[in-house]
Amino acid sequence: QVQLVESGGGLVQAGGSLRLSCAASGRTFSSYGMGWFRQAPGKEREVVVRTGWSGGNTYYADYADSVKGRFICSRDNAKNTVDLQMNSLKPEDTAVYYCAASRFRKPGTAESEYDYWGQGTQVTVSS
């Protein structure tokens, strides 16, 4: 079992920044691919970024086009955390953000590929 707890959400003005953190406990964190998802009111949950390893142990992060160049995902396997630095925030970034852990080292975008989910943290960007 892996338990995930997100933190760092809140209210920010457009153009501002927030940093979300996801703390993992349980089984070996470093073996899991990770993803950040978000769900805006009235919309389906969508992937923001997915991270894992390609080839041997080459770390990668694949961002959705809507956040590319503004969001940066980083993970610290020693601390069992994966963070999402969100810059130049827009009102359309308003959503509940979830981190998720996947048994796949190179997870895709489908929610079914992720085995564990956090409870979510609200991010609200005012115009």
Short mmCIF file of N, CA and C in Angstrom, two decimals:
data_model
loop_
_atom_site.label_atom_id
_atom_site.label_comp_id
_atom_site.label_asym_id
_atom_site.label_seq_id
_atom_site.Cartn_x
_atom_site.Cartn_y
_atom_site.Cartn_z
N GLN A 1 0.82 -1.19 0.00
CA GLN A 1 0.00 0.00 0.00
C GLN A 1 0.86 1.25 0.00
N VAL A 2 0.40 2.28 -0.67
CA VAL A 2 1.05 3.58 -0.69
C VAL A 2 0.01 4.61 -0.28
N GLN A 3 0.35 5.43 0.67
CA GLN A 3 -0.53 6.52 1.06
C GLN A 3 0.05 7.83 0.53
N LEU A 4 -0.81 8.65 -0.06
CA LEU A 4 -0.39 9.92 -0.65
C LEU A 4 -1.18 11.05 0.00
N VAL A 5 -0.46 12.09 0.38
CA VAL A 5 -1.10 13.25 0.99
C VAL A 5 -0.59 14.51 0.29
N GLU A 6 -1.51 15.26 -0.31
CA GLU A 6 -1.14 16.51 -0.97
C GLU A 6 -1.26 17.69 -0.01
N SER A 7 -0.47 18.70 -0.28
CA SER A 7 -0.56 19.94 0.49
C SER A 7 -0.12 21.08 -0.40
N GLY A 8 -0.41 22.31 0.04
CA GLY A 8 0.10 23.48 -0.67
C GLY A 8 -0.91 24.21 -1.52
N GLY A 9 -2.13 23.71 -1.60
CA GLY A 9 -3.14 24.41 -2.38
C GLY A 9 -3.55 25.71 -1.70
N GLY A 10 -4.35 26.50 -2.41
CA GLY A 10 -4.83 27.74 -1.85
C GLY A 10 -5.37 28.67 -2.91
N LEU A 11 -5.52 29.93 -2.51
CA LEU A 11 -6.04 30.97 -3.40
C LEU A 11 -4.90 31.88 -3.82
N VAL A 12 -4.80 32.16 -5.10
CA VAL A 12 -3.74 33.02 -5.62
C VAL A 12 -4.28 33.84 -6.78
N GLN A 13 -3.71 35.00 -6.98
CA GLN A 13 -4.11 35.83 -8.11
C GLN A 13 -3.47 35.34 -9.39
N ALA A 14 -4.12 35.64 -10.49
CA ALA A 14 -3.57 35.28 -11.79
C ALA A 14 -2.16 35.85 -11.93
N GLY A 15 -1.28 35.04 -12.47
CA GLY A 15 0.11 35.43 -12.61
C GLY A 15 0.98 35.00 -11.44
N GLY A 16 0.36 34.57 -10.37
CA GLY A 16 1.09 34.15 -9.19
C GLY A 16 1.57 32.72 -9.28
N SER A 17 2.13 32.25 -8.16
CA SER A 17 2.71 30.91 -8.10
C SER A 17 2.23 30.17 -6.86
N LEU A 18 2.19 28.87 -6.98
CA LEU A 18 1.93 27.98 -5.85
C LEU A 18 2.80 26.76 -6.01
N ARG A 19 3.13 26.15 -4.89
CA ARG A 19 3.89 24.90 -4.93
C ARG A 19 3.09 23.84 -4.18
N LEU A 20 2.75 22.79 -4.90
CA LEU A 20 2.06 21.65 -4.29
C LEU A 20 3.08 20.59 -3.94
N SER A 21 2.81 19.89 -2.86
CA SER A 21 3.69 18.80 -2.47
C SER A 21 2.85 17.56 -2.22
N CYS A 22 3.41 16.43 -2.58
CA CYS A 22 2.76 15.15 -2.36
C CYS A 22 3.73 14.28 -1.56
N ALA A 23 3.32 13.92 -0.37
CA ALA A 23 4.14 13.07 0.50
C ALA A 23 3.62 11.65 0.44
N ALA A 24 4.54 10.72 0.20
CA ALA A 24 4.17 9.31 0.07
C ALA A 24 4.70 8.51 1.24
N SER A 25 3.93 7.55 1.67
CA SER A 25 4.39 6.62 2.70
C SER A 25 3.96 5.23 2.28
N GLY A 26 4.59 4.24 2.85
CA GLY A 26 4.24 2.88 2.52
C GLY A 26 5.38 2.18 1.80
N ARG A 27 5.06 1.52 0.72
CA ARG A 27 6.05 0.72 0.01
C ARG A 27 7.03 1.59 -0.75
N THR A 28 7.99 0.98 -1.36
CA THR A 28 9.11 1.68 -1.98
C THR A 28 8.61 2.73 -2.97
N PHE A 29 8.82 3.97 -2.61
CA PHE A 29 8.33 5.08 -3.41
C PHE A 29 9.06 5.19 -4.73
N SER A 30 10.35 4.95 -4.71
CA SER A 30 11.16 5.20 -5.90
C SER A 30 10.80 4.30 -7.07
N SER A 31 10.11 3.20 -6.82
CA SER A 31 9.78 2.28 -7.91
C SER A 31 8.50 2.68 -8.65
N TYR A 32 7.80 3.67 -8.14
CA TYR A 32 6.53 4.05 -8.74
C TYR A 32 6.68 5.21 -9.71
N GLY A 33 5.93 5.09 -10.82
CA GLY A 33 5.74 6.28 -11.64
C GLY A 33 4.72 7.15 -10.92
N MET A 34 4.80 8.45 -11.13
CA MET A 34 3.92 9.38 -10.43
C MET A 34 3.23 10.31 -11.42
N GLY A 35 2.09 10.80 -11.02
CA GLY A 35 1.40 11.77 -11.86
C GLY A 35 0.67 12.79 -11.01
N TRP A 36 0.50 13.96 -11.57
CA TRP A 36 -0.40 14.97 -11.01
C TRP A 36 -1.57 15.12 -11.98
N PHE A 37 -2.76 15.08 -11.41
CA PHE A 37 -3.99 15.28 -12.18
C PHE A 37 -4.74 16.47 -11.60
N ARG A 38 -5.72 16.95 -12.32
CA ARG A 38 -6.58 18.00 -11.80
C ARG A 38 -8.00 17.83 -12.34
N GLN A 39 -8.93 18.31 -11.55
CA GLN A 39 -10.33 18.26 -11.97
C GLN A 39 -11.00 19.59 -11.65
N ALA A 40 -11.40 20.28 -12.70
CA ALA A 40 -12.10 21.54 -12.56
C ALA A 40 -13.59 21.27 -12.42
N PRO A 41 -14.34 22.20 -11.84
CA PRO A 41 -15.79 22.00 -11.68
C PRO A 41 -16.46 21.72 -13.01
N GLY A 42 -17.25 20.65 -13.04
CA GLY A 42 -17.99 20.31 -14.23
C GLY A 42 -17.19 19.66 -15.33
N LYS A 43 -15.92 19.38 -15.05
CA LYS A 43 -15.05 18.77 -16.08
C LYS A 43 -14.49 17.46 -15.60
N GLU A 44 -14.02 16.68 -16.55
CA GLU A 44 -13.38 15.40 -16.21
C GLU A 44 -11.98 15.66 -15.67
N ARG A 45 -11.51 14.70 -14.89
CA ARG A 45 -10.15 14.81 -14.38
C ARG A 45 -9.17 14.63 -15.54
N GLU A 46 -8.13 15.42 -15.53
CA GLU A 46 -7.15 15.37 -16.61
C GLU A 46 -5.74 15.31 -16.02
N VAL A 47 -4.85 14.74 -16.80
CA VAL A 47 -3.47 14.64 -16.34
C VAL A 47 -2.78 15.99 -16.55
N VAL A 48 -1.99 16.39 -15.58
CA VAL A 48 -1.20 17.62 -15.68
C VAL A 48 0.25 17.27 -16.05
N VAL A 49 0.79 16.27 -15.36
CA VAL A 49 2.15 15.84 -15.63
C VAL A 49 2.28 14.40 -15.16
N ARG A 50 3.05 13.63 -15.87
CA ARG A 50 3.34 12.26 -15.44
C ARG A 50 4.85 12.08 -15.47
N THR A 51 5.35 11.39 -14.46
CA THR A 51 6.80 11.23 -14.33
C THR A 51 7.14 9.76 -14.13
N GLY A 52 8.32 9.41 -14.52
CA GLY A 52 8.78 8.05 -14.34
C GLY A 52 10.16 7.89 -14.92
N TRP A 53 10.43 6.72 -15.40
CA TRP A 53 11.75 6.42 -15.95
C TRP A 53 11.61 5.79 -17.33
N SER A 54 12.38 6.25 -18.26
CA SER A 54 12.42 5.67 -19.59
C SER A 54 13.79 5.05 -19.79
N GLY A 55 13.87 4.05 -20.65
CA GLY A 55 15.14 3.38 -20.88
C GLY A 55 15.59 2.71 -19.59
N GLY A 56 16.77 3.04 -19.12
CA GLY A 56 17.27 2.49 -17.86
C GLY A 56 16.72 3.25 -16.69
N ASN A 57 17.45 4.21 -16.20
CA ASN A 57 17.00 5.01 -15.07
C ASN A 57 16.96 6.49 -15.43
N THR A 58 16.58 6.78 -16.65
CA THR A 58 16.49 8.17 -17.09
C THR A 58 15.16 8.75 -16.66
N TYR A 59 15.21 9.71 -15.75
CA TYR A 59 14.01 10.35 -15.24
C TYR A 59 13.41 11.26 -16.31
N TYR A 60 12.09 11.25 -16.40
CA TYR A 60 11.45 12.15 -17.34
C TYR A 60 10.17 12.70 -16.70
N ALA A 61 9.72 13.82 -17.23
CA ALA A 61 8.44 14.41 -16.85
C ALA A 61 7.76 14.88 -18.12
N ASP A 62 6.56 14.43 -18.32
CA ASP A 62 5.81 14.74 -19.53
C ASP A 62 4.61 15.60 -19.14
N TYR A 63 4.58 16.85 -19.64
CA TYR A 63 3.59 17.82 -19.22
C TYR A 63 2.46 17.95 -20.24
N ALA A 64 1.29 18.23 -19.75
CA ALA A 64 0.18 18.58 -20.65
C ALA A 64 0.52 19.90 -21.33
N ASP A 65 0.05 20.06 -22.55
CA ASP A 65 0.35 21.27 -23.31
C ASP A 65 -0.12 22.52 -22.58
N SER A 66 -1.19 22.42 -21.85
CA SER A 66 -1.78 23.59 -21.18
C SER A 66 -0.90 24.13 -20.06
N VAL A 67 0.04 23.33 -19.56
CA VAL A 67 0.88 23.77 -18.45
C VAL A 67 2.35 23.80 -18.81
N LYS A 68 2.68 23.35 -19.99
CA LYS A 68 4.07 23.26 -20.40
C LYS A 68 4.72 24.64 -20.36
N GLY A 69 5.90 24.73 -19.76
CA GLY A 69 6.60 26.00 -19.63
C GLY A 69 6.22 26.79 -18.40
N ARG A 70 5.15 26.38 -17.72
CA ARG A 70 4.71 27.10 -16.51
C ARG A 70 4.84 26.24 -15.26
N PHE A 71 4.63 24.94 -15.39
CA PHE A 71 4.67 24.02 -14.25
C PHE A 71 5.95 23.19 -14.31
N ILE A 72 6.49 22.90 -13.13
CA ILE A 72 7.68 22.06 -13.04
C ILE A 72 7.45 21.01 -11.96
N CYS A 73 7.63 19.77 -12.34
CA CYS A 73 7.45 18.65 -11.41
C CYS A 73 8.82 18.11 -11.00
N SER A 74 8.99 17.90 -9.72
CA SER A 74 10.25 17.33 -9.24
C SER A 74 9.94 16.29 -8.17
N ARG A 75 10.80 15.33 -8.03
CA ARG A 75 10.61 14.33 -6.99
C ARG A 75 11.90 14.11 -6.24
N ASP A 76 11.74 13.78 -4.99
CA ASP A 76 12.87 13.50 -4.11
C ASP A 76 12.62 12.13 -3.51
N ASN A 77 13.29 11.12 -4.04
CA ASN A 77 13.05 9.76 -3.58
C ASN A 77 13.54 9.55 -2.15
N ALA A 78 14.52 10.31 -1.73
CA ALA A 78 15.01 10.19 -0.35
C ALA A 78 13.96 10.69 0.65
N LYS A 79 13.19 11.68 0.24
CA LYS A 79 12.17 12.24 1.12
C LYS A 79 10.78 11.70 0.82
N ASN A 80 10.67 10.88 -0.23
CA ASN A 80 9.37 10.34 -0.64
C ASN A 80 8.38 11.45 -0.96
N THR A 81 8.83 12.43 -1.71
CA THR A 81 7.94 13.52 -2.09
C THR A 81 8.02 13.78 -3.59
N VAL A 82 6.92 14.28 -4.12
CA VAL A 82 6.91 14.77 -5.49
C VAL A 82 6.18 16.11 -5.46
N ASP A 83 6.83 17.14 -5.95
CA ASP A 83 6.32 18.49 -5.89
C ASP A 83 5.90 19.00 -7.26
N LEU A 84 4.99 19.94 -7.25
CA LEU A 84 4.56 20.58 -8.49
C LEU A 84 4.63 22.09 -8.29
N GLN A 85 5.63 22.71 -8.90
CA GLN A 85 5.78 24.15 -8.86
C GLN A 85 4.94 24.74 -9.99
N MET A 86 3.99 25.58 -9.63
CA MET A 86 3.08 26.15 -10.63
C MET A 86 3.30 27.65 -10.70
N ASN A 87 3.73 28.11 -11.86
CA ASN A 87 4.02 29.52 -12.08
C ASN A 87 3.08 30.10 -13.13
N SER A 88 3.02 31.42 -13.15
CA SER A 88 2.18 32.12 -14.14
C SER A 88 0.78 31.53 -14.18
N LEU A 89 0.21 31.38 -13.02
CA LEU A 89 -1.10 30.71 -12.92
C LEU A 89 -2.19 31.52 -13.59
N LYS A 90 -3.14 30.79 -14.16
CA LYS A 90 -4.27 31.38 -14.87
C LYS A 90 -5.57 30.93 -14.21
N PRO A 91 -6.63 31.69 -14.38
CA PRO A 91 -7.92 31.26 -13.79
C PRO A 91 -8.33 29.86 -14.24
N GLU A 92 -7.97 29.49 -15.45
CA GLU A 92 -8.33 28.16 -15.95
C GLU A 92 -7.53 27.04 -15.29
N ASP A 93 -6.56 27.39 -14.45
CA ASP A 93 -5.84 26.37 -13.68
C ASP A 93 -6.60 26.01 -12.40
N THR A 94 -7.67 26.72 -12.12
CA THR A 94 -8.47 26.43 -10.93
C THR A 94 -9.03 25.02 -11.00
N ALA A 95 -8.75 24.23 -9.97
CA ALA A 95 -9.16 22.83 -9.95
C ALA A 95 -8.74 22.21 -8.62
N VAL A 96 -9.22 21.01 -8.40
CA VAL A 96 -8.67 20.18 -7.33
C VAL A 96 -7.54 19.37 -7.95
N TYR A 97 -6.38 19.43 -7.33
CA TYR A 97 -5.20 18.74 -7.83
C TYR A 97 -4.94 17.48 -7.02
N TYR A 98 -4.66 16.40 -7.74
CA TYR A 98 -4.41 15.10 -7.12
C TYR A 98 -3.05 14.57 -7.54
N CYS A 99 -2.35 13.97 -6.62
CA CYS A 99 -1.19 13.19 -7.03
C CYS A 99 -1.58 11.71 -7.01
N ALA A 100 -0.90 10.95 -7.84
CA ALA A 100 -1.23 9.54 -7.99
C ALA A 100 0.04 8.74 -8.25
N ALA A 101 0.05 7.51 -7.77
CA ALA A 101 1.20 6.62 -7.93
C ALA A 101 0.81 5.45 -8.83
N SER A 102 1.71 5.13 -9.75
CA SER A 102 1.46 4.06 -10.72
C SER A 102 2.47 2.94 -10.56
N ARG A 103 2.00 1.71 -10.73
CA ARG A 103 2.89 0.55 -10.70
C ARG A 103 3.81 0.53 -11.91
N PHE A 104 3.49 1.30 -12.93
CA PHE A 104 4.29 1.37 -14.14
C PHE A 104 5.39 2.42 -13.99
N ARG A 105 6.59 2.07 -14.42
CA ARG A 105 7.69 3.01 -14.34
C ARG A 105 7.54 4.13 -15.37
N LYS A 106 6.76 3.88 -16.39
CA LYS A 106 6.49 4.89 -17.41
C LYS A 106 4.98 4.95 -17.61
N PRO A 107 4.27 5.55 -16.68
CA PRO A 107 2.81 5.53 -16.75
C PRO A 107 2.28 6.40 -17.87
N GLY A 108 1.11 6.03 -18.35
CA GLY A 108 0.46 6.82 -19.37
C GLY A 108 -0.49 7.82 -18.76
N THR A 109 -1.45 8.28 -19.54
CA THR A 109 -2.39 9.29 -19.08
C THR A 109 -3.67 8.71 -18.51
N ALA A 110 -3.91 7.43 -18.70
CA ALA A 110 -5.16 6.83 -18.23
C ALA A 110 -5.17 6.67 -16.73
N GLU A 111 -6.27 7.06 -16.11
CA GLU A 111 -6.37 6.95 -14.66
C GLU A 111 -6.24 5.50 -14.19
N SER A 112 -6.64 4.57 -15.03
CA SER A 112 -6.59 3.16 -14.66
C SER A 112 -5.16 2.67 -14.44
N GLU A 113 -4.18 3.42 -14.94
CA GLU A 113 -2.78 3.01 -14.76
C GLU A 113 -2.23 3.44 -13.41
N TYR A 114 -3.00 4.17 -12.66
CA TYR A 114 -2.55 4.69 -11.36
C TYR A 114 -3.30 3.94 -10.26
N ASP A 115 -2.51 3.45 -9.33
CA ASP A 115 -3.06 2.55 -8.30
C ASP A 115 -3.44 3.25 -7.01
N TYR A 116 -2.78 4.34 -6.72
CA TYR A 116 -3.00 5.03 -5.46
C TYR A 116 -3.20 6.52 -5.73
N TRP A 117 -4.12 7.12 -4.97
CA TRP A 117 -4.47 8.52 -5.15
C TRP A 117 -4.49 9.25 -3.82
N GLY A 118 -4.09 10.51 -3.87
CA GLY A 118 -4.26 11.35 -2.71
C GLY A 118 -5.68 11.88 -2.64
N GLN A 119 -5.96 12.64 -1.60
CA GLN A 119 -7.31 13.14 -1.38
C GLN A 119 -7.59 14.41 -2.17
N GLY A 120 -6.55 15.03 -2.69
CA GLY A 120 -6.72 16.23 -3.49
C GLY A 120 -6.52 17.50 -2.68
N THR A 121 -6.09 18.55 -3.37
CA THR A 121 -5.94 19.86 -2.74
C THR A 121 -6.47 20.91 -3.71
N GLN A 122 -7.22 21.87 -3.17
CA GLN A 122 -7.88 22.87 -4.01
C GLN A 122 -6.92 23.99 -4.38
N VAL A 123 -6.90 24.32 -5.65
CA VAL A 123 -6.16 25.48 -6.15
C VAL A 123 -7.17 26.40 -6.83
N THR A 124 -7.21 27.63 -6.37
CA THR A 124 -8.12 28.62 -6.94
C THR A 124 -7.32 29.83 -7.41
N VAL A 125 -7.48 30.18 -8.67
CA VAL A 125 -6.76 31.31 -9.25
C VAL A 125 -7.78 32.38 -9.61
N SER A 126 -7.65 33.53 -8.98
CA SER A 126 -8.59 34.61 -9.24
C SER A 126 -8.07 35.52 -10.34
N SER A 127 -9.01 36.10 -11.08
CA SER A 127 -8.62 36.97 -12.21
C SER A 127 -8.44 38.41 -11.76
#
